Amino acid sequence: PTDLAVTYYAQRAQAGLLITEGTAPSANGLGYARTPGIYSPQQVEAWRKVTDTVHQQGSKIVIQLMHVG
């Protein structure tokens, strides 16, 4: 996710519980262009920015895993 995703989820953090968009747990699970992932250290760090921001606002967030393989 990009910095725009941080803003997107932060704007919705008042909901209390957020479920992310479908996110690939492995490179083999990608089926669509521009699908976010969480299988590399860089992706984990990018998601950490999102989760830290949501948590700072007192909300919870879970990632929706999506594997199209």
PDB file of C-alpha atoms in Angstrom:
ATOM      1  CA  PRO A   1       0.000   0.000   0.000  1.00  0.00           C
ATOM      2  CA  THR A   2       1.035   3.567  -0.672  1.00  0.00           C
ATOM      3  CA  ASP A   3       0.742   6.678   1.479  1.00  0.00           C
ATOM      4  CA  LEU A   4      -2.659   7.169  -0.140  1.00  0.00           C
ATOM      5  CA  ALA A   5      -3.788   3.914   1.513  1.00  0.00           C
ATOM      6  CA  VAL A   6      -2.680   5.288   4.887  1.00  0.00           C
ATOM      7  CA  THR A   7      -4.927   8.302   4.317  1.00  0.00           C
ATOM      8  CA  TYR A   8      -7.798   6.140   3.025  1.00  0.00           C
ATOM      9  CA  TYR A   9      -7.874   3.842   6.047  1.00  0.00           C
ATOM     10  CA  ALA A  10      -7.240   6.701   8.505  1.00  0.00           C
ATOM     11  CA  GLN A  11     -10.329   8.481   7.176  1.00  0.00           C
ATOM     12  CA  ARG A  12     -12.393   5.400   7.966  1.00  0.00           C
ATOM     13  CA  ALA A  13     -10.846   4.552  11.333  1.00  0.00           C
ATOM     14  CA  GLN A  14     -13.813   5.882  13.300  1.00  0.00           C
ATOM     15  CA  ALA A  15     -15.761   2.785  12.234  1.00  0.00           C
ATOM     16  CA  GLY A  16     -14.069   0.808  15.028  1.00  0.00           C
ATOM     17  CA  LEU A  17     -13.088  -2.224  12.947  1.00  0.00           C
ATOM     18  CA  LEU A  18     -11.703  -2.073   9.436  1.00  0.00           C
ATOM     19  CA  ILE A  19     -11.220  -4.973   7.043  1.00  0.00           C
ATOM     20  CA  THR A  20      -8.725  -4.224   4.304  1.00  0.00           C
ATOM     21  CA  GLU A  21      -9.044  -4.847   0.620  1.00  0.00           C
ATOM     22  CA  GLY A  22      -8.071  -8.309  -0.637  1.00  0.00           C
ATOM     23  CA  THR A  23      -4.318  -8.712  -0.167  1.00  0.00           C
ATOM     24  CA  ALA A  24      -2.085 -11.423  -1.618  1.00  0.00           C
ATOM     25  CA  PRO A  25      -0.168 -13.514   0.947  1.00  0.00           C
ATOM     26  CA  SER A  26       2.317 -14.721  -1.693  1.00  0.00           C
ATOM     27  CA  ALA A  27       3.601 -13.734  -5.115  1.00  0.00           C
ATOM     28  CA  ASN A  28       2.074 -16.946  -6.482  1.00  0.00           C
ATOM     29  CA  GLY A  29      -1.357 -15.763  -5.380  1.00  0.00           C
ATOM     30  CA  LEU A  30      -1.468 -12.639  -7.523  1.00  0.00           C
ATOM     31  CA  GLY A  31      -4.166 -12.747 -10.156  1.00  0.00           C
ATOM     32  CA  TYR A  32      -4.809  -9.100 -10.897  1.00  0.00           C
ATOM     33  CA  ALA A  33      -2.663  -6.071 -11.652  1.00  0.00           C
ATOM     34  CA  ARG A  34      -1.913  -3.683  -8.780  1.00  0.00           C
ATOM     35  CA  THR A  35      -3.159  -6.044  -6.074  1.00  0.00           C
ATOM     36  CA  PRO A  36      -1.554  -5.263  -2.706  1.00  0.00           C
ATOM     37  CA  GLY A  37       0.560  -7.932  -1.095  1.00  0.00           C
ATOM     38  CA  ILE A  38       1.985  -8.785   2.295  1.00  0.00           C
ATOM     39  CA  TYR A  39       4.707 -11.285   1.386  1.00  0.00           C
ATOM     40  CA  SER A  40       7.819  -9.078   1.305  1.00  0.00           C
ATOM     41  CA  PRO A  41       9.487  -7.055   4.052  1.00  0.00           C
ATOM     42  CA  GLN A  42       8.726  -3.855   2.124  1.00  0.00           C
ATOM     43  CA  GLN A  43       5.024  -4.687   1.933  1.00  0.00           C
ATOM     44  CA  VAL A  44       4.874  -5.562   5.621  1.00  0.00           C
ATOM     45  CA  GLU A  45       6.461  -2.213   6.462  1.00  0.00           C
ATOM     46  CA  ALA A  46       3.993  -0.382   4.201  1.00  0.00           C
ATOM     47  CA  TRP A  47       1.056  -2.109   5.896  1.00  0.00           C
ATOM     48  CA  ARG A  48       2.592  -1.262   9.277  1.00  0.00           C
ATOM     49  CA  LYS A  49       2.137   2.437   8.429  1.00  0.00           C
ATOM     50  CA  VAL A  50      -1.546   1.759   7.768  1.00  0.00           C
ATOM     51  CA  THR A  51      -2.113  -0.287  10.923  1.00  0.00           C
ATOM     52  CA  ASP A  52      -0.178   2.085  13.173  1.00  0.00           C
ATOM     53  CA  THR A  53      -2.262   5.014  11.928  1.00  0.00           C
ATOM     54  CA  VAL A  54      -5.548   3.158  12.457  1.00  0.00           C
ATOM     55  CA  HIS A  55      -4.472   1.958  15.912  1.00  0.00           C
ATOM     56  CA  GLN A  56      -3.457   5.497  16.919  1.00  0.00           C
ATOM     57  CA  GLN A  57      -7.057   6.514  16.293  1.00  0.00           C
ATOM     58  CA  GLY A  58      -8.297   3.790  18.627  1.00  0.00           C
ATOM     59  CA  SER A  59      -9.601   1.400  15.986  1.00  0.00           C
ATOM     60  CA  LYS A  60      -8.745  -2.135  14.933  1.00  0.00           C
ATOM     61  CA  ILE A  61      -7.843  -3.402  11.487  1.00  0.00           C
ATOM     62  CA  VAL A  62      -7.530  -6.879   9.975  1.00  0.00           C
ATOM     63  CA  ILE A  63      -6.175  -7.832   6.600  1.00  0.00           C
ATOM     64  CA  GLN A  64      -8.375  -9.733   4.154  1.00  0.00           C
ATOM     65  CA  LEU A  65      -6.189 -12.368   2.503  1.00  0.00           C
ATOM     66  CA  MET A  66      -6.927 -13.158  -1.126  1.00  0.00           C
ATOM     67  CA  HIS A  67      -5.214 -15.906  -3.100  1.00  0.00           C
ATOM     68  CA  VAL A  68      -6.422 -16.485  -6.644  1.00  0.00           C
ATOM     69  CA  GLY A  69      -4.215 -19.509  -7.315  1.00  0.00           C
TER      70      GLY A  69
END
